[in-house]
Amino acid sequence: MHPLEQLRDEALREIAGAPDEKALEAARVKYLGKSGSISAWGEQMKSLGKEERPIVGQLLNEARNGVTAALEERAAKFRAQSESEALANIDISLPGTPHEIGSLHPLTQMLDRAIGIFRRMGFALADGPDIETEWHCFDALNTPPDHPARNEQDTFYLPDGRLLRTHTSTVQIRTMESAPPPIRVIAPGAAYRRDEVDATHSAQFHQIEGLYVDENVSVADLKGALEFFFHELLGPDTAVRFRPHYFPFTEPSFEIDVKSRALKSGEQWIEIAGSGMVHPAVFEEVNQARGDDTYDPEKWTGYAFGLGMDRLAMILFGIPDIRFFAQNDLRFLRQFA
Ligand code: DAH
């Protein structure tokens, strides 16, 4: 037997008898390491004669391959062993990690209900950015520069002159800029004001804006649409009241109050929305931006409204403090799951 074969058999015996991974690694170093005894034969090859060299070369290959395979096999065995030991130590009587199922935020639930009703009435969803130009938020909506809403104390301005929109009425303008009449859209979204934060005021709140533009639209259409909406949302015995008011972008303008037994407020009138007939000056501003006279105020009329979603959710669910919506307290949120 060639000494290389003896060396190989010796290595295989040692590997087979290695009690653990450490012993196995020691065997690898001893035979196949840089200065291992099998590796040493590789060095020796150069000094061998022409005839001996191929024979030793083949034996060396066989020894290396055989020993490497044996090392791998034994290592795999150790791995499998430690895995099954780890599994054997698992206590299957321990409780698992629960996956909690979340639920929709009460404001989202409120929005979904309201949007569902308007969609059945044929309103499409419209959208616009929270960070707005002053023009979309005020000028285009016939709100003069000296209007108190434009005061720095009332609005969040960015250094570049843009602002966080104070109402979703901006989407009226964006919708008319990009599409001709007839228009029938609602725009749910966040609005921002620099209010002193308390139980009924928050720097961020939510509105649904509505805009309807067509030929021969009248206050009767506005009243009919919103009465239908509130009856669907709060029940058929809900009373709806239109109170004359002032908004720069509508003429005439109304505030809308509701009274319903479905509400925690009971027999009390609750102010819930602003509304009115789109002011001709708004159509003129849109025409100027579009560079045409698509929204000819002699031809088109429309109504618009803005609903406060936080307030609606508060009176519908009996939530006493608007700050609860943003505090992420599970004791609060779970009540609406
Ligand atoms: N933008 C008003 C607000 O935030 C609400 C409003 C009033 C919207 C009348 C309208 C409207 O579209 O016609 O207080």
mmCIF file of C-alpha atoms and ligand atoms in Angstrom:
data_model
loop_
_atom_site.group_PDB
_atom_site.id
_atom_site.type_symbol
_atom_site.label_atom_id
_atom_site.label_comp_id
_atom_site.label_asym_id
_atom_site.label_seq_id
_atom_site.Cartn_x
_atom_site.Cartn_y
_atom_site.Cartn_z
ATOM 1 C CA MET A 1 0.000 0.000 0.000
ATOM 2 C CA HIS A 2 1.272 3.420 -0.981
ATOM 3 C CA PRO A 3 1.996 5.687 1.979
ATOM 4 C CA LEU A 4 -0.554 8.150 0.604
ATOM 5 C CA GLU A 5 -3.243 5.468 0.796
ATOM 6 C CA GLN A 6 -2.188 4.709 4.357
ATOM 7 C CA LEU A 7 -2.420 8.401 5.173
ATOM 8 C CA ARG A 8 -5.888 8.555 3.602
ATOM 9 C CA ASP A 9 -7.170 5.581 5.591
ATOM 10 C CA GLU A 10 -5.736 7.043 8.768
ATOM 11 C CA ALA A 11 -7.543 10.322 8.067
ATOM 12 C CA LEU A 12 -10.829 8.547 7.317
ATOM 13 C CA ARG A 13 -10.606 6.624 10.596
ATOM 14 C CA GLU A 14 -9.918 9.773 12.535
ATOM 15 C CA ILE A 15 -12.835 11.571 10.892
ATOM 16 C CA ALA A 16 -15.203 8.686 11.542
ATOM 17 C CA GLY A 17 -14.150 8.696 15.202
ATOM 18 C CA ALA A 18 -14.268 12.486 15.704
ATOM 19 C CA PRO A 19 -16.587 13.043 18.679
ATOM 20 C CA ASP A 20 -17.516 16.647 17.843
ATOM 21 C CA GLU A 21 -17.099 19.546 15.400
ATOM 22 C CA LYS A 22 -13.937 20.720 17.109
ATOM 23 C CA ALA A 23 -12.227 17.332 16.636
ATOM 24 C CA LEU A 24 -13.398 17.295 13.039
ATOM 25 C CA GLU A 25 -11.825 20.679 12.362
ATOM 26 C CA ALA A 26 -8.569 19.490 13.979
ATOM 27 C CA ALA A 27 -8.537 16.489 11.623
ATOM 28 C CA ARG A 28 -9.095 18.731 8.596
ATOM 29 C CA VAL A 29 -6.153 20.933 9.566
ATOM 30 C CA LYS A 30 -3.981 17.920 10.304
ATOM 31 C CA TYR A 31 -4.442 16.329 6.847
ATOM 32 C CA LEU A 32 -5.694 18.988 4.411
ATOM 33 C CA GLY A 33 -4.537 22.218 6.104
ATOM 34 C CA LYS A 34 -1.755 24.313 4.574
ATOM 35 C CA SER A 35 0.924 22.256 6.293
ATOM 36 C CA GLY A 36 -1.242 19.120 6.562
ATOM 37 C CA SER A 37 0.321 15.743 5.883
ATOM 38 C CA ILE A 38 -1.730 15.042 2.720
ATOM 39 C CA SER A 39 -1.081 18.557 1.444
ATOM 40 C CA ALA A 40 2.644 17.972 1.965
ATOM 41 C CA TRP A 41 2.517 15.397 -0.814
ATOM 42 C CA GLY A 42 1.482 18.120 -3.201
ATOM 43 C CA GLU A 43 4.675 19.998 -2.397
ATOM 44 C CA GLN A 44 6.713 16.849 -2.866
ATOM 45 C CA MET A 45 5.382 16.219 -6.406
ATOM 46 C CA LYS A 46 8.034 18.468 -7.992
ATOM 47 C CA SER A 47 10.851 16.309 -6.719
ATOM 48 C CA LEU A 48 9.363 13.063 -8.081
ATOM 49 C CA GLY A 49 10.497 11.258 -11.185
ATOM 50 C CA LYS A 50 8.590 11.380 -14.480
ATOM 51 C CA GLU A 51 7.090 7.922 -14.030
ATOM 52 C CA GLU A 52 6.080 8.281 -10.414
ATOM 53 C CA ARG A 53 4.501 11.706 -10.763
ATOM 54 C CA PRO A 54 1.177 10.743 -12.494
ATOM 55 C CA ILE A 55 0.660 7.805 -10.134
ATOM 56 C CA VAL A 56 1.202 9.923 -7.038
ATOM 57 C CA GLY A 57 -0.886 12.681 -8.609
ATOM 58 C CA GLN A 58 -3.850 10.365 -8.995
ATOM 59 C CA LEU A 59 -3.466 8.959 -5.473
ATOM 60 C CA LEU A 60 -3.232 12.484 -4.107
ATOM 61 C CA ASN A 61 -6.466 13.478 -5.856
ATOM 62 C CA GLU A 62 -8.270 10.412 -4.559
ATOM 63 C CA ALA A 63 -6.997 11.038 -1.025
ATOM 64 C CA ARG A 64 -8.046 14.718 -1.094
ATOM 65 C CA ASN A 65 -11.500 13.984 -2.539
ATOM 66 C CA GLY A 66 -12.152 11.058 -0.227
ATOM 67 C CA VAL A 67 -11.113 12.940 2.888
ATOM 68 C CA THR A 68 -13.007 16.104 1.893
ATOM 69 C CA ALA A 69 -16.187 14.087 1.256
ATOM 70 C CA ALA A 70 -15.829 12.317 4.607
ATOM 71 C CA LEU A 71 -15.334 15.656 6.390
ATOM 72 C CA GLU A 72 -18.477 17.092 4.800
ATOM 73 C CA GLU A 73 -20.541 14.053 5.543
ATOM 74 C CA ARG A 74 -19.552 14.021 9.204
ATOM 75 C CA ALA A 75 -20.099 17.801 9.521
ATOM 76 C CA ALA A 76 -23.614 17.429 8.077
ATOM 77 C CA LYS A 77 -24.303 14.744 10.619
ATOM 78 C CA PHE A 78 -23.252 17.039 13.487
ATOM 79 C CA ARG A 79 -25.459 19.835 12.119
ATOM 80 C CA ALA A 80 -28.504 17.583 11.827
ATOM 81 C CA GLN A 81 -27.852 16.342 15.344
ATOM 82 C CA SER A 82 -27.736 19.809 16.893
ATOM 83 C CA GLU A 83 -30.863 20.844 14.967
ATOM 84 C CA SER A 84 -32.888 17.943 16.213
ATOM 85 C CA GLU A 85 -31.602 18.572 19.733
ATOM 86 C CA ALA A 86 -32.775 22.182 19.488
ATOM 87 C CA LEU A 87 -36.186 21.067 18.255
ATOM 88 C CA ALA A 88 -36.425 18.509 21.028
ATOM 89 C CA ASN A 89 -36.038 21.341 23.524
ATOM 90 C CA ILE A 90 -39.043 23.288 22.238
ATOM 91 C CA ASP A 91 -41.888 23.278 24.732
ATOM 92 C CA ILE A 92 -44.960 22.962 22.531
ATOM 93 C CA SER A 93 -47.202 23.596 25.534
ATOM 94 C CA LEU A 94 -46.027 27.263 25.661
ATOM 95 C CA PRO A 95 -48.451 29.835 24.235
ATOM 96 C CA GLY A 96 -47.604 31.115 20.728
ATOM 97 C CA THR A 97 -47.078 34.702 19.587
ATOM 98 C CA PRO A 98 -50.519 36.144 18.912
ATOM 99 C CA HIS A 99 -51.094 38.054 15.658
ATOM 100 C CA GLU A 100 -53.461 40.856 16.530
ATOM 101 C CA ILE A 101 -55.993 41.851 13.908
ATOM 102 C CA GLY A 102 -56.309 45.618 13.554
ATOM 103 C CA SER A 103 -59.437 47.575 12.725
ATOM 104 C CA LEU A 104 -60.321 50.727 10.831
ATOM 105 C CA HIS A 105 -59.827 54.069 12.578
ATOM 106 C CA PRO A 106 -63.168 55.691 13.510
ATOM 107 C CA LEU A 107 -62.423 58.580 11.150
ATOM 108 C CA THR A 108 -61.778 56.147 8.306
ATOM 109 C CA GLN A 109 -65.045 54.384 9.095
ATOM 110 C CA MET A 110 -66.844 57.739 9.024
ATOM 111 C CA LEU A 111 -65.212 58.721 5.720
ATOM 112 C CA ASP A 112 -66.008 55.338 4.141
ATOM 113 C CA ARG A 113 -69.681 55.659 5.060
ATOM 114 C CA ALA A 114 -69.963 59.219 3.767
ATOM 115 C CA ILE A 115 -68.062 58.470 0.556
ATOM 116 C CA GLY A 116 -70.262 55.405 -0.033
ATOM 117 C CA ILE A 117 -73.426 57.533 0.070
ATOM 118 C CA PHE A 118 -72.070 60.212 -2.263
ATOM 119 C CA ARG A 119 -70.869 57.590 -4.711
ATOM 120 C CA ARG A 120 -74.356 56.129 -4.893
ATOM 121 C CA MET A 121 -75.546 59.651 -5.749
ATOM 122 C CA GLY A 122 -73.128 59.699 -8.696
ATOM 123 C CA PHE A 123 -70.276 61.761 -7.221
ATOM 124 C CA ALA A 124 -66.769 60.816 -8.334
ATOM 125 C CA LEU A 125 -63.707 61.082 -6.094
ATOM 126 C CA ALA A 126 -61.318 63.994 -6.655
ATOM 127 C CA ASP A 127 -57.966 64.694 -5.077
ATOM 128 C CA GLY A 128 -55.456 67.481 -4.511
ATOM 129 C CA PRO A 129 -52.243 68.153 -2.566
ATOM 130 C CA ASP A 130 -52.167 69.042 1.152
ATOM 131 C CA ILE A 131 -49.391 71.563 0.423
ATOM 132 C CA GLU A 132 -51.045 74.181 -1.746
ATOM 133 C CA THR A 133 -50.428 77.461 -3.465
ATOM 134 C CA GLU A 134 -51.984 80.526 -1.925
ATOM 135 C CA TRP A 135 -53.864 81.033 -5.177
ATOM 136 C CA HIS A 136 -55.659 77.638 -5.029
ATOM 137 C CA CYS A 137 -56.481 78.089 -1.355
ATOM 138 C CA PHE A 138 -57.618 81.725 -1.407
ATOM 139 C CA ASP A 139 -57.411 83.918 -4.555
ATOM 140 C CA ALA A 140 -59.142 81.448 -6.862
ATOM 141 C CA LEU A 141 -61.835 81.037 -4.217
ATOM 142 C CA ASN A 142 -62.609 84.762 -4.271
ATOM 143 C CA THR A 143 -60.953 85.256 -0.889
ATOM 144 C CA PRO A 144 -59.331 88.703 -0.825
ATOM 145 C CA PRO A 145 -55.812 89.319 0.546
ATOM 146 C CA ASP A 146 -57.195 91.081 3.616
ATOM 147 C CA HIS A 147 -59.421 88.154 4.569
ATOM 148 C CA PRO A 148 -58.619 86.935 8.123
ATOM 149 C CA ALA A 149 -58.156 83.323 6.919
ATOM 150 C CA ARG A 150 -54.991 84.482 5.136
ATOM 151 C CA ASN A 151 -53.412 85.741 8.341
ATOM 152 C CA GLU A 152 -50.119 84.101 9.224
ATOM 153 C CA GLN A 153 -51.541 83.365 12.651
ATOM 154 C CA ASP A 154 -54.320 81.289 11.106
ATOM 155 C CA THR A 155 -52.451 79.296 8.478
ATOM 156 C CA PHE A 156 -49.205 77.318 8.187
ATOM 157 C CA TYR A 157 -46.991 78.918 5.533
ATOM 158 C CA LEU A 158 -43.905 77.312 4.003
ATOM 159 C CA PRO A 159 -40.780 79.420 3.360
ATOM 160 C CA ASP A 160 -41.505 79.331 -0.402
ATOM 161 C CA GLY A 161 -44.919 80.929 0.086
ATOM 162 C CA ARG A 162 -46.978 77.786 -0.262
ATOM 163 C CA LEU A 163 -49.181 76.721 2.639
ATOM 164 C CA LEU A 164 -50.971 73.775 4.213
ATOM 165 C CA ARG A 165 -54.476 74.004 2.788
ATOM 166 C CA THR A 166 -56.976 75.396 5.282
ATOM 167 C CA HIS A 167 -59.854 73.603 3.579
ATOM 168 C CA THR A 168 -60.452 71.018 0.855
ATOM 169 C CA SER A 169 -62.177 73.665 -1.297
ATOM 170 C CA THR A 170 -58.840 73.863 -3.162
ATOM 171 C CA VAL A 171 -59.869 70.674 -4.966
ATOM 172 C CA GLN A 172 -62.852 72.505 -6.508
ATOM 173 C CA ILE A 173 -60.375 74.732 -8.325
ATOM 174 C CA ARG A 174 -58.034 71.900 -9.319
ATOM 175 C CA THR A 175 -60.950 69.871 -10.679
ATOM 176 C CA MET A 176 -62.289 72.737 -12.800
ATOM 177 C CA GLU A 177 -58.791 73.589 -14.034
ATOM 178 C CA SER A 178 -58.404 70.094 -15.435
ATOM 179 C CA ALA A 179 -61.885 69.180 -16.670
ATOM 180 C CA PRO A 180 -64.858 70.899 -18.323
ATOM 181 C CA PRO A 181 -68.399 70.806 -16.883
ATOM 182 C CA PRO A 182 -70.554 68.994 -15.981
ATOM 183 C CA ILE A 183 -68.716 68.276 -12.714
ATOM 184 C CA ARG A 184 -69.907 66.082 -9.875
ATOM 185 C CA VAL A 185 -67.088 65.335 -7.409
ATOM 186 C CA ILE A 186 -66.360 64.900 -3.743
ATOM 187 C CA ALA A 187 -62.878 65.424 -2.296
ATOM 188 C CA PRO A 188 -62.174 63.866 1.094
ATOM 189 C CA GLY A 189 -58.943 64.892 2.763
ATOM 190 C CA ALA A 190 -57.023 66.650 5.508
ATOM 191 C CA ALA A 191 -57.071 70.384 6.187
ATOM 192 C CA TYR A 192 -54.881 72.434 8.531
ATOM 193 C CA ARG A 193 -55.280 75.506 10.708
ATOM 194 C CA ARG A 194 -53.216 77.233 13.353
ATOM 195 C CA ASP A 195 -55.913 76.847 15.946
ATOM 196 C CA GLU A 196 -55.245 76.662 19.642
ATOM 197 C CA VAL A 197 -55.524 72.904 20.200
ATOM 198 C CA ASP A 198 -58.297 71.921 22.600
ATOM 199 C CA ALA A 199 -61.136 69.382 22.855
ATOM 200 C CA THR A 200 -62.790 70.659 19.666
ATOM 201 C CA HIS A 201 -59.859 72.169 17.722
ATOM 202 C CA SER A 202 -56.922 70.418 16.110
ATOM 203 C CA ALA A 203 -54.156 71.664 13.798
ATOM 204 C CA GLN A 204 -55.149 68.900 11.371
ATOM 205 C CA PHE A 205 -58.714 67.855 10.678
ATOM 206 C CA HIS A 206 -60.667 66.246 7.864
ATOM 207 C CA GLN A 207 -63.275 67.455 5.408
ATOM 208 C CA ILE A 208 -65.277 66.226 2.481
ATOM 209 C CA GLU A 209 -65.607 68.845 -0.183
ATOM 210 C CA GLY A 210 -68.358 68.587 -2.776
ATOM 211 C CA LEU A 211 -68.751 70.336 -6.125
ATOM 212 C CA TYR A 212 -71.585 70.060 -8.626
ATOM 213 C CA VAL A 213 -71.551 72.137 -11.808
ATOM 214 C CA ASP A 214 -74.102 71.841 -14.598
ATOM 215 C CA GLU A 215 -76.743 73.859 -16.404
ATOM 216 C CA ASN A 216 -79.677 75.126 -14.330
ATOM 217 C CA VAL A 217 -78.373 73.973 -10.948
ATOM 218 C CA SER A 218 -80.294 75.661 -8.135
ATOM 219 C CA VAL A 219 -80.394 75.904 -4.339
ATOM 220 C CA ALA A 220 -83.124 73.247 -4.504
ATOM 221 C CA ASP A 221 -80.563 70.782 -5.900
ATOM 222 C CA LEU A 222 -78.143 71.646 -3.119
ATOM 223 C CA LYS A 223 -80.808 71.194 -0.445
ATOM 224 C CA GLY A 224 -82.122 67.972 -1.945
ATOM 225 C CA ALA A 225 -78.692 66.385 -2.285
ATOM 226 C CA LEU A 226 -77.537 67.214 1.240
ATOM 227 C CA GLU A 227 -80.842 66.319 2.869
ATOM 228 C CA PHE A 228 -80.695 62.951 1.141
ATOM 229 C CA PHE A 229 -77.102 62.516 2.313
ATOM 230 C CA PHE A 230 -77.893 63.248 5.963
ATOM 231 C CA HIS A 231 -80.993 61.047 5.945
ATOM 232 C CA GLU A 232 -78.896 58.163 4.600
ATOM 233 C CA LEU A 233 -76.126 58.788 7.113
ATOM 234 C CA LEU A 234 -78.109 59.595 10.251
ATOM 235 C CA GLY A 235 -81.568 58.131 9.614
ATOM 236 C CA PRO A 236 -84.784 59.342 7.940
ATOM 237 C CA ASP A 237 -86.016 61.305 10.953
ATOM 238 C CA THR A 238 -82.988 63.620 10.834
ATOM 239 C CA ALA A 239 -83.862 67.302 10.560
ATOM 240 C CA VAL A 240 -81.654 69.444 8.290
ATOM 241 C CA ARG A 241 -81.554 73.243 8.524
ATOM 242 C CA PHE A 242 -79.976 75.710 6.069
ATOM 243 C CA ARG A 243 -78.929 78.927 7.797
ATOM 244 C CA PRO A 244 -77.870 81.953 5.704
ATOM 245 C CA HIS A 245 -74.157 82.614 6.125
ATOM 246 C CA TYR A 246 -71.187 84.179 4.341
ATOM 247 C CA PHE A 247 -68.453 82.399 2.395
ATOM 248 C CA PRO A 248 -66.407 84.300 -0.182
ATOM 249 C CA PHE A 249 -66.668 81.520 -2.769
ATOM 250 C CA THR A 250 -70.438 81.022 -2.711
ATOM 251 C CA GLU A 251 -73.454 83.283 -3.146
ATOM 252 C CA PRO A 252 -75.874 82.689 -1.526
ATOM 253 C CA SER A 253 -74.124 80.747 1.257
ATOM 254 C CA PHE A 254 -75.506 78.549 4.000
ATOM 255 C CA GLU A 255 -74.376 76.800 7.093
ATOM 256 C CA ILE A 256 -76.057 73.451 7.550
ATOM 257 C CA ASP A 257 -77.257 72.198 10.939
ATOM 258 C CA VAL A 258 -78.590 68.737 11.703
ATOM 259 C CA LYS A 259 -80.659 67.372 14.562
ATOM 260 C CA SER A 260 -81.080 63.641 14.966
ATOM 261 C CA ARG A 261 -81.862 61.088 17.599
ATOM 262 C CA ALA A 262 -78.996 58.999 16.137
ATOM 263 C CA LEU A 263 -76.610 61.622 17.442
ATOM 264 C CA LYS A 264 -75.394 61.710 21.021
ATOM 265 C CA SER A 265 -76.291 65.395 20.996
ATOM 266 C CA GLY A 266 -79.972 64.355 20.791
ATOM 267 C CA GLU A 267 -82.424 67.221 20.333
ATOM 268 C CA GLN A 268 -79.743 69.864 19.790
ATOM 269 C CA TRP A 269 -78.985 71.487 16.404
ATOM 270 C CA ILE A 270 -75.392 70.757 15.398
ATOM 271 C CA GLU A 271 -73.560 72.827 12.793
ATOM 272 C CA ILE A 272 -72.022 70.337 10.404
ATOM 273 C CA ALA A 273 -71.248 71.884 7.012
ATOM 274 C CA GLY A 274 -70.801 74.998 4.901
ATOM 275 C CA SER A 275 -72.387 75.264 1.468
ATOM 276 C CA GLY A 276 -73.679 77.549 -1.221
ATOM 277 C CA MET A 277 -74.004 78.319 -4.909
ATOM 278 C CA VAL A 278 -70.609 78.678 -6.615
ATOM 279 C CA HIS A 279 -69.765 82.392 -6.904
ATOM 280 C CA PRO A 280 -69.431 83.616 -10.525
ATOM 281 C CA ALA A 281 -66.073 85.142 -9.546
ATOM 282 C CA VAL A 282 -64.762 81.613 -8.882
ATOM 283 C CA PHE A 283 -65.734 80.530 -12.405
ATOM 284 C CA GLU A 284 -64.032 83.666 -13.783
ATOM 285 C CA GLU A 285 -60.802 82.902 -11.884
ATOM 286 C CA VAL A 286 -60.826 79.335 -13.224
ATOM 287 C CA ASN A 287 -61.384 80.610 -16.768
ATOM 288 C CA GLN A 288 -58.427 82.936 -16.406
ATOM 289 C CA ALA A 289 -56.190 80.094 -15.222
ATOM 290 C CA ARG A 290 -57.415 77.846 -18.046
ATOM 291 C CA GLY A 291 -57.051 80.631 -20.588
ATOM 292 C CA ASP A 292 -60.522 80.031 -22.008
ATOM 293 C CA ASP A 293 -64.159 80.644 -21.109
ATOM 294 C CA THR A 294 -65.198 77.048 -20.492
ATOM 295 C CA TYR A 295 -66.850 77.964 -17.196
ATOM 296 C CA ASP A 296 -69.070 80.705 -18.579
ATOM 297 C CA PRO A 297 -71.050 81.917 -15.513
ATOM 298 C CA GLU A 298 -73.956 82.807 -17.806
ATOM 299 C CA LYS A 299 -74.243 79.191 -18.864
ATOM 300 C CA TRP A 300 -73.119 77.139 -15.872
ATOM 301 C CA THR A 301 -74.214 77.194 -12.269
ATOM 302 C CA GLY A 302 -73.198 74.965 -9.417
ATOM 303 C CA TYR A 303 -73.322 74.229 -5.742
ATOM 304 C CA ALA A 304 -70.512 73.385 -3.348
ATOM 305 C CA PHE A 305 -70.264 72.183 0.207
ATOM 306 C CA GLY A 306 -67.692 71.303 2.853
ATOM 307 C CA LEU A 307 -68.384 68.781 5.607
ATOM 308 C CA GLY A 308 -66.344 68.461 8.794
ATOM 309 C CA MET A 309 -65.568 64.774 9.208
ATOM 310 C CA ASP A 310 -63.994 64.876 12.668
ATOM 311 C CA ARG A 311 -66.959 66.766 14.028
ATOM 312 C CA LEU A 312 -69.394 64.381 12.375
ATOM 313 C CA ALA A 313 -67.594 61.336 13.819
ATOM 314 C CA MET A 314 -67.510 62.998 17.240
ATOM 315 C CA ILE A 315 -71.249 63.618 17.389
ATOM 316 C CA LEU A 316 -72.137 60.305 15.759
ATOM 317 C CA PHE A 317 -69.962 58.169 18.044
ATOM 318 C CA GLY A 318 -70.160 60.420 21.110
ATOM 319 C CA ILE A 319 -66.423 61.211 21.152
ATOM 320 C CA PRO A 320 -65.811 64.075 23.596
ATOM 321 C CA ASP A 321 -62.323 65.170 22.484
ATOM 322 C CA ILE A 322 -60.930 65.617 18.943
ATOM 323 C CA ARG A 323 -57.403 64.894 20.220
ATOM 324 C CA PHE A 324 -58.356 61.221 20.753
ATOM 325 C CA PHE A 325 -58.275 60.719 16.955
ATOM 326 C CA ALA A 326 -54.531 61.309 16.767
ATOM 327 C CA GLN A 327 -53.291 59.916 20.085
ATOM 328 C CA ASN A 328 -53.190 56.299 18.927
ATOM 329 C CA ASP A 329 -54.439 55.027 22.281
ATOM 330 C CA LEU A 330 -55.652 51.459 21.812
ATOM 331 C CA ARG A 331 -58.137 51.827 24.699
ATOM 332 C CA PHE A 332 -59.869 54.453 22.541
ATOM 333 C CA LEU A 333 -59.442 52.796 19.130
ATOM 334 C CA ARG A 334 -60.637 49.352 20.302
ATOM 335 C CA GLN A 335 -64.058 50.827 21.079
ATOM 336 C CA PHE A 336 -64.630 51.173 17.334
ATOM 337 C CA ALA A 337 -63.252 47.791 16.262
HETATM 338 N N1 DAH B 1 -64.313 75.682 3.011
HETATM 339 C C1 DAH B 1 -65.251 75.970 4.089
HETATM 340 C C2 DAH B 1 -64.564 75.764 5.425
HETATM 341 O O1 DAH B 1 -63.567 75.114 5.497
HETATM 342 C C3 DAH B 1 -66.424 75.042 4.011
HETATM 343 C C4 DAH B 1 -67.221 75.298 2.812
HETATM 344 C C5 DAH B 1 -68.213 76.252 2.821
HETATM 345 C C6 DAH B 1 -66.957 74.627 1.631
HETATM 346 C C7 DAH B 1 -68.980 76.499 1.717
HETATM 347 C C8 DAH B 1 -67.723 74.874 0.493
HETATM 348 C C9 DAH B 1 -68.721 75.828 0.554
HETATM 349 O O2 DAH B 1 -67.517 74.270 -0.647
HETATM 350 O O3 DAH B 1 -69.460 76.066 -0.548
HETATM 351 O O4 DAH B 1 -65.050 76.277 6.401
#
